[in-house]
Amino acid sequence: LPAALPSLHRAQRLQDRAAGVGFDWPDWRGAADKVAEELDEARELLASTGARSAESPPVHDDAHERITEELGDLLFSCVNLCRKAQVHASLALDRANAKFQRRFEQVEQLARTRGIEIGKASLAELDALWDEVKLN
């Protein structure tokens, strides 16, 4: 496979190839279990390494490399779950991006309407607006 393929496409194609020679689960359940396993491993590693906050300056050390690897495994497993559900991961992510953007823009509009300065609002305030937008 060309190395230049976008990552989600490449993951799906790699998994298709492996499935073509019988290296595959019979249905989505095996893939879903693998996602759960990888998520547990990522959670355990994040907890044990003291994951940094988004505001912390990036540090590329051994712990960061291990976290990057674990999260990569998790993403790869999610792509496989998509494949087993006959959904292309890239298209699913495109839809999720569009849905998030649409909802967040509605949160921003709702905040403006209510006189809430979005950059100064608490997470609780933003979550409440998000929940309200989701209901609509």
PDB file of N, CA and C in Angstrom, residues 36-102:
ATOM      1  N   ALA A  36     -12.299  -2.051  23.328  1.00  0.00           N
ATOM      2  CA  ALA A  36     -12.395  -1.951  24.787  1.00  0.00           C
ATOM      3  C   ALA A  36     -11.052  -2.294  25.438  1.00  0.00           C
ATOM      4  N   GLU A  37     -10.393  -3.330  24.948  1.00  0.00           N
ATOM      5  CA  GLU A  37      -9.088  -3.725  25.490  1.00  0.00           C
ATOM      6  C   GLU A  37      -8.059  -2.609  25.299  1.00  0.00           C
ATOM      7  N   GLU A  38      -8.022  -2.044  24.098  1.00  0.00           N
ATOM      8  CA  GLU A  38      -7.061  -0.975  23.818  1.00  0.00           C
ATOM      9  C   GLU A  38      -7.369   0.278  24.634  1.00  0.00           C
ATOM     10  N   LEU A  39      -8.643   0.576  24.823  1.00  0.00           N
ATOM     11  CA  LEU A  39      -9.015   1.730  25.645  1.00  0.00           C
ATOM     12  C   LEU A  39      -8.570   1.515  27.090  1.00  0.00           C
ATOM     13  N   ASP A  40      -8.773   0.308  27.604  1.00  0.00           N
ATOM     14  CA  ASP A  40      -8.315   0.009  28.964  1.00  0.00           C
ATOM     15  C   ASP A  40      -6.812   0.183  29.084  1.00  0.00           C
ATOM     16  N   GLU A  41      -6.068  -0.306  28.092  1.00  0.00           N
ATOM     17  CA  GLU A  41      -4.607  -0.170  28.117  1.00  0.00           C
ATOM     18  C   GLU A  41      -4.193   1.298  28.070  1.00  0.00           C
ATOM     19  N   ALA A  42      -4.869   2.079  27.249  1.00  0.00           N
ATOM     20  CA  ALA A  42      -4.547   3.507  27.151  1.00  0.00           C
ATOM     21  C   ALA A  42      -4.856   4.215  28.469  1.00  0.00           C
ATOM     22  N   ARG A  43      -5.994   3.907  29.065  1.00  0.00           N
ATOM     23  CA  ARG A  43      -6.355   4.509  30.353  1.00  0.00           C
ATOM     24  C   ARG A  43      -5.320   4.176  31.423  1.00  0.00           C
ATOM     25  N   GLU A  44      -4.927   2.912  31.470  1.00  0.00           N
ATOM     26  CA  GLU A  44      -3.946   2.477  32.462  1.00  0.00           C
ATOM     27  C   GLU A  44      -2.622   3.212  32.276  1.00  0.00           C
ATOM     28  N   LEU A  45      -2.180   3.328  31.036  1.00  0.00           N
ATOM     29  CA  LEU A  45      -0.915   4.016  30.766  1.00  0.00           C
ATOM     30  C   LEU A  45      -1.014   5.499  31.094  1.00  0.00           C
ATOM     31  N   LEU A  46      -2.102   6.132  30.707  1.00  0.00           N
ATOM     32  CA  LEU A  46      -2.281   7.556  31.013  1.00  0.00           C
ATOM     33  C   LEU A  46      -2.281   7.792  32.521  1.00  0.00           C
ATOM     34  N   ALA A  47      -2.938   6.916  33.255  1.00  0.00           N
ATOM     35  CA  ALA A  47      -2.987   7.058  34.712  1.00  0.00           C
ATOM     36  C   ALA A  47      -1.614   6.836  35.332  1.00  0.00           C
ATOM     37  N   SER A  48      -0.870   5.882  34.814  1.00  0.00           N
ATOM     38  CA  SER A  48       0.419   5.548  35.423  1.00  0.00           C
ATOM     39  C   SER A  48       1.524   6.533  35.060  1.00  0.00           C
ATOM     40  N   THR A  49       1.365   7.230  33.950  1.00  0.00           N
ATOM     41  CA  THR A  49       2.412   8.162  33.525  1.00  0.00           C
ATOM     42  C   THR A  49       2.091   9.600  33.896  1.00  0.00           C
ATOM     43  N   GLY A  50       0.941   9.827  34.519  1.00  0.00           N
ATOM     44  CA  GLY A  50       0.586  11.191  34.885  1.00  0.00           C
ATOM     45  C   GLY A  50       0.388  12.039  33.651  1.00  0.00           C
ATOM     46  N   ALA A  51      -0.625  11.710  32.865  1.00  0.00           N
ATOM     47  CA  ALA A  51      -0.877  12.414  31.602  1.00  0.00           C
ATOM     48  C   ALA A  51      -0.910  13.918  31.809  1.00  0.00           C
ATOM     49  N   ARG A  52      -0.331  14.613  30.891  1.00  0.00           N
ATOM     50  CA  ARG A  52      -0.247  16.080  30.965  1.00  0.00           C
ATOM     51  C   ARG A  52      -1.543  16.704  30.477  1.00  0.00           C
ATOM     52  N   SER A  53      -1.813  17.897  30.936  1.00  0.00           N
ATOM     53  CA  SER A  53      -2.999  18.612  30.473  1.00  0.00           C
ATOM     54  C   SER A  53      -2.711  19.225  29.107  1.00  0.00           C
ATOM     55  N   ALA A  54      -3.774  19.603  28.434  1.00  0.00           N
ATOM     56  CA  ALA A  54      -3.629  20.204  27.106  1.00  0.00           C
ATOM     57  C   ALA A  54      -2.857  21.518  27.172  1.00  0.00           C
ATOM     58  N   GLU A  55      -2.862  22.171  28.322  1.00  0.00           N
ATOM     59  CA  GLU A  55      -2.177  23.458  28.470  1.00  0.00           C
ATOM     60  C   GLU A  55      -0.676  23.291  28.739  1.00  0.00           C
ATOM     61  N   SER A  56      -0.255  22.083  29.106  1.00  0.00           N
ATOM     62  CA  SER A  56       1.162  21.848  29.396  1.00  0.00           C
ATOM     63  C   SER A  56       1.971  21.904  28.107  1.00  0.00           C
ATOM     64  N   PRO A  57       3.206  22.387  28.190  1.00  0.00           N
ATOM     65  CA  PRO A  57       4.038  22.366  26.989  1.00  0.00           C
ATOM     66  C   PRO A  57       4.319  20.923  26.586  1.00  0.00           C
ATOM     67  N   PRO A  58       4.343  20.636  25.296  1.00  0.00           N
ATOM     68  CA  PRO A  58       4.577  19.253  24.854  1.00  0.00           C
ATOM     69  C   PRO A  58       5.967  18.776  25.257  1.00  0.00           C
ATOM     70  N   VAL A  59       6.003  17.544  25.750  1.00  0.00           N
ATOM     71  CA  VAL A  59       7.258  16.906  26.116  1.00  0.00           C
ATOM     72  C   VAL A  59       7.302  15.571  25.392  1.00  0.00           C
ATOM     73  N   HIS A  60       8.326  15.378  24.591  1.00  0.00           N
ATOM     74  CA  HIS A  60       8.445  14.133  23.835  1.00  0.00           C
ATOM     75  C   HIS A  60       9.491  13.258  24.496  1.00  0.00           C
ATOM     76  N   ASP A  61       9.018  12.494  25.493  1.00  0.00           N
ATOM     77  CA  ASP A  61       9.888  11.584  26.212  1.00  0.00           C
ATOM     78  C   ASP A  61       9.389  10.159  26.012  1.00  0.00           C
ATOM     79  N   ASP A  62       9.951   9.224  26.763  1.00  0.00           N
ATOM     80  CA  ASP A  62       9.569   7.818  26.626  1.00  0.00           C
ATOM     81  C   ASP A  62       8.084   7.608  26.942  1.00  0.00           C
ATOM     82  N   ALA A  63       7.595   8.271  27.981  1.00  0.00           N
ATOM     83  CA  ALA A  63       6.179   8.134  28.339  1.00  0.00           C
ATOM     84  C   ALA A  63       5.285   8.639  27.208  1.00  0.00           C
ATOM     85  N   HIS A  64       5.663   9.749  26.626  1.00  0.00           N
ATOM     86  CA  HIS A  64       4.891  10.300  25.511  1.00  0.00           C
ATOM     87  C   HIS A  64       4.882   9.322  24.332  1.00  0.00           C
ATOM     88  N   GLU A  65       6.007   8.709  24.074  1.00  0.00           N
ATOM     89  CA  GLU A  65       6.095   7.732  22.976  1.00  0.00           C
ATOM     90  C   GLU A  65       5.192   6.527  23.242  1.00  0.00           C
ATOM     91  N   ARG A  66       5.165   6.049  24.486  1.00  0.00           N
ATOM     92  CA  ARG A  66       4.316   4.900  24.835  1.00  0.00           C
ATOM     93  C   ARG A  66       2.835   5.276  24.714  1.00  0.00           C
ATOM     94  N   ILE A  67       2.489   6.484  25.167  1.00  0.00           N
ATOM     95  CA  ILE A  67       1.106   6.940  25.048  1.00  0.00           C
ATOM     96  C   ILE A  67       0.714   7.074  23.583  1.00  0.00           C
ATOM     97  N   THR A  68       1.612   7.637  22.772  1.00  0.00           N
ATOM     98  CA  THR A  68       1.347   7.770  21.340  1.00  0.00           C
ATOM     99  C   THR A  68       1.093   6.401  20.720  1.00  0.00           C
ATOM    100  N   GLU A  69       1.900   5.421  21.094  1.00  0.00           N
ATOM    101  CA  GLU A  69       1.732   4.066  20.552  1.00  0.00           C
ATOM    102  C   GLU A  69       0.399   3.460  20.983  1.00  0.00           C
ATOM    103  N   GLU A  70       0.057   3.596  22.265  1.00  0.00           N
ATOM    104  CA  GLU A  70      -1.203   3.029  22.757  1.00  0.00           C
ATOM    105  C   GLU A  70      -2.413   3.689  22.110  1.00  0.00           C
ATOM    106  N   LEU A  71      -2.371   5.003  21.990  1.00  0.00           N
ATOM    107  CA  LEU A  71      -3.505   5.695  21.362  1.00  0.00           C
ATOM    108  C   LEU A  71      -3.596   5.353  19.881  1.00  0.00           C
ATOM    109  N   GLY A  72      -2.462   5.136  19.244  1.00  0.00           N
ATOM    110  CA  GLY A  72      -2.463   4.666  17.857  1.00  0.00           C
ATOM    111  C   GLY A  72      -3.125   3.306  17.743  1.00  0.00           C
ATOM    112  N   ASP A  73      -2.816   2.407  18.689  1.00  0.00           N
ATOM    113  CA  ASP A  73      -3.457   1.084  18.699  1.00  0.00           C
ATOM    114  C   ASP A  73      -4.968   1.222  18.873  1.00  0.00           C
ATOM    115  N   LEU A  74      -5.369   2.147  19.740  1.00  0.00           N
ATOM    116  CA  LEU A  74      -6.798   2.374  19.967  1.00  0.00           C
ATOM    117  C   LEU A  74      -7.472   2.872  18.689  1.00  0.00           C
ATOM    118  N   LEU A  75      -6.863   3.833  18.032  1.00  0.00           N
ATOM    119  CA  LEU A  75      -7.435   4.344  16.778  1.00  0.00           C
ATOM    120  C   LEU A  75      -7.509   3.244  15.718  1.00  0.00           C
ATOM    121  N   PHE A  76      -6.436   2.455  15.611  1.00  0.00           N
ATOM    122  CA  PHE A  76      -6.408   1.369  14.635  1.00  0.00           C
ATOM    123  C   PHE A  76      -7.548   0.381  14.914  1.00  0.00           C
ATOM    124  N   SER A  77      -7.789   0.095  16.187  1.00  0.00           N
ATOM    125  CA  SER A  77      -8.875  -0.806  16.561  1.00  0.00           C
ATOM    126  C   SER A  77     -10.244  -0.202  16.228  1.00  0.00           C
ATOM    127  N   CYS A  78     -10.375   1.104  16.420  1.00  0.00           N
ATOM    128  CA  CYS A  78     -11.637   1.773  16.064  1.00  0.00           C
ATOM    129  C   CYS A  78     -11.890   1.689  14.564  1.00  0.00           C
ATOM    130  N   VAL A  79     -10.831   1.834  13.781  1.00  0.00           N
ATOM    131  CA  VAL A  79     -10.975   1.694  12.328  1.00  0.00           C
ATOM    132  C   VAL A  79     -11.461   0.286  11.992  1.00  0.00           C
ATOM    133  N   ASN A  80     -10.918  -0.704  12.684  1.00  0.00           N
ATOM    134  CA  ASN A  80     -11.335  -2.080  12.418  1.00  0.00           C
ATOM    135  C   ASN A  80     -12.795  -2.303  12.792  1.00  0.00           C
ATOM    136  N   LEU A  81     -13.234  -1.698  13.885  1.00  0.00           N
ATOM    137  CA  LEU A  81     -14.647  -1.799  14.253  1.00  0.00           C
ATOM    138  C   LEU A  81     -15.520  -1.171  13.171  1.00  0.00           C
ATOM    139  N   CYS A  82     -15.104  -0.035  12.662  1.00  0.00           N
ATOM    140  CA  CYS A  82     -15.842   0.589  11.554  1.00  0.00           C
ATOM    141  C   CYS A  82     -15.912  -0.368  10.366  1.00  0.00           C
ATOM    142  N   ARG A  83     -14.778  -0.956  10.026  1.00  0.00           N
ATOM    143  CA  ARG A  83     -14.714  -1.870   8.877  1.00  0.00           C
ATOM    144  C   ARG A  83     -15.656  -3.050   9.070  1.00  0.00           C
ATOM    145  N   LYS A  84     -15.663  -3.611  10.291  1.00  0.00           N
ATOM    146  CA  LYS A  84     -16.538  -4.755  10.555  1.00  0.00           C
ATOM    147  C   LYS A  84     -18.010  -4.353  10.482  1.00  0.00           C
ATOM    148  N   ALA A  85     -18.307  -3.081  10.743  1.00  0.00           N
ATOM    149  CA  ALA A  85     -19.681  -2.579  10.651  1.00  0.00           C
ATOM    150  C   ALA A  85     -20.001  -2.093   9.241  1.00  0.00           C
ATOM    151  N   GLN A  86     -19.068  -2.305   8.314  1.00  0.00           N
ATOM    152  CA  GLN A  86     -19.206  -1.885   6.912  1.00  0.00           C
ATOM    153  C   GLN A  86     -19.379  -0.370   6.779  1.00  0.00           C
ATOM    154  N   VAL A  87     -18.593   0.336   7.617  1.00  0.00           N
ATOM    155  CA  VAL A  87     -18.568   1.791   7.585  1.00  0.00           C
ATOM    156  C   VAL A  87     -17.129   2.199   7.331  1.00  0.00           C
ATOM    157  N   HIS A  88     -16.902   3.122   6.404  1.00  0.00           N
ATOM    158  CA  HIS A  88     -15.536   3.581   6.188  1.00  0.00           C
ATOM    159  C   HIS A  88     -15.193   4.582   7.284  1.00  0.00           C
ATOM    160  N   ALA A  89     -14.104   4.322   8.003  1.00  0.00           N
ATOM    161  CA  ALA A  89     -13.716   5.143   9.151  1.00  0.00           C
ATOM    162  C   ALA A  89     -13.566   6.611   8.773  1.00  0.00           C
ATOM    163  N   SER A  90     -13.008   6.872   7.614  1.00  0.00           N
ATOM    164  CA  SER A  90     -12.800   8.252   7.192  1.00  0.00           C
ATOM    165  C   SER A  90     -14.129   8.985   7.007  1.00  0.00           C
ATOM    166  N   LEU A  91     -15.096   8.312   6.414  1.00  0.00           N
ATOM    167  CA  LEU A  91     -16.411   8.930   6.231  1.00  0.00           C
ATOM    168  C   LEU A  91     -17.107   9.133   7.575  1.00  0.00           C
ATOM    169  N   ALA A  92     -16.958   8.160   8.476  1.00  0.00           N
ATOM    170  CA  ALA A  92     -17.557   8.300   9.807  1.00  0.00           C
ATOM    171  C   ALA A  92     -16.944   9.481  10.542  1.00  0.00           C
ATOM    172  N   LEU A  93     -15.623   9.631  10.434  1.00  0.00           N
ATOM    173  CA  LEU A  93     -14.965  10.754  11.104  1.00  0.00           C
ATOM    174  C   LEU A  93     -15.351  12.080  10.464  1.00  0.00           C
ATOM    175  N   ASP A  94     -15.484  12.104   9.147  1.00  0.00           N
ATOM    176  CA  ASP A  94     -15.940  13.325   8.477  1.00  0.00           C
ATOM    177  C   ASP A  94     -17.308  13.749   9.008  1.00  0.00           C
ATOM    178  N   ARG A  95     -18.211  12.785   9.166  1.00  0.00           N
ATOM    179  CA  ARG A  95     -19.549  13.092   9.684  1.00  0.00           C
ATOM    180  C   ARG A  95     -19.487  13.573  11.131  1.00  0.00           C
ATOM    181  N   ALA A  96     -18.640  12.910  11.926  1.00  0.00           N
ATOM    182  CA  ALA A  96     -18.505  13.323  13.329  1.00  0.00           C
ATOM    183  C   ALA A  96     -17.930  14.732  13.425  1.00  0.00           C
ATOM    184  N   ASN A  97     -16.950  15.044  12.564  1.00  0.00           N
ATOM    185  CA  ASN A  97     -16.380  16.397  12.540  1.00  0.00           C
ATOM    186  C   ASN A  97     -17.444  17.428  12.200  1.00  0.00           C
ATOM    187  N   ALA A  98     -18.241  17.137  11.181  1.00  0.00           N
ATOM    188  CA  ALA A  98     -19.282  18.073  10.751  1.00  0.00           C
ATOM    189  C   ALA A  98     -20.333  18.257  11.849  1.00  0.00           C
ATOM    190  N   LYS A  99     -20.714  17.154  12.498  1.00  0.00           N
ATOM    191  CA  LYS A  99     -21.709  17.233  13.574  1.00  0.00           C
ATOM    192  C   LYS A  99     -21.160  18.052  14.740  1.00  0.00           C
ATOM    193  N   PHE A 100     -19.903  17.800  15.119  1.00  0.00           N
ATOM    194  CA  PHE A 100     -19.308  18.561  16.220  1.00  0.00           C
ATOM    195  C   PHE A 100     -19.237  20.037  15.863  1.00  0.00           C
ATOM    196  N   GLN A 101     -18.790  20.342  14.650  1.00  0.00           N
ATOM    197  CA  GLN A 101     -18.674  21.744  14.235  1.00  0.00           C
ATOM    198  C   GLN A 101     -20.032  22.427  14.279  1.00  0.00           C
ATOM    199  N   ARG A 102     -21.045  21.765  13.742  1.00  0.00           N
ATOM    200  CA  ARG A 102     -22.398  22.340  13.722  1.00  0.00           C
ATOM    201  C   ARG A 102     -22.887  22.595  15.150  1.00  0.00           C
TER     202      ARG A 102
END
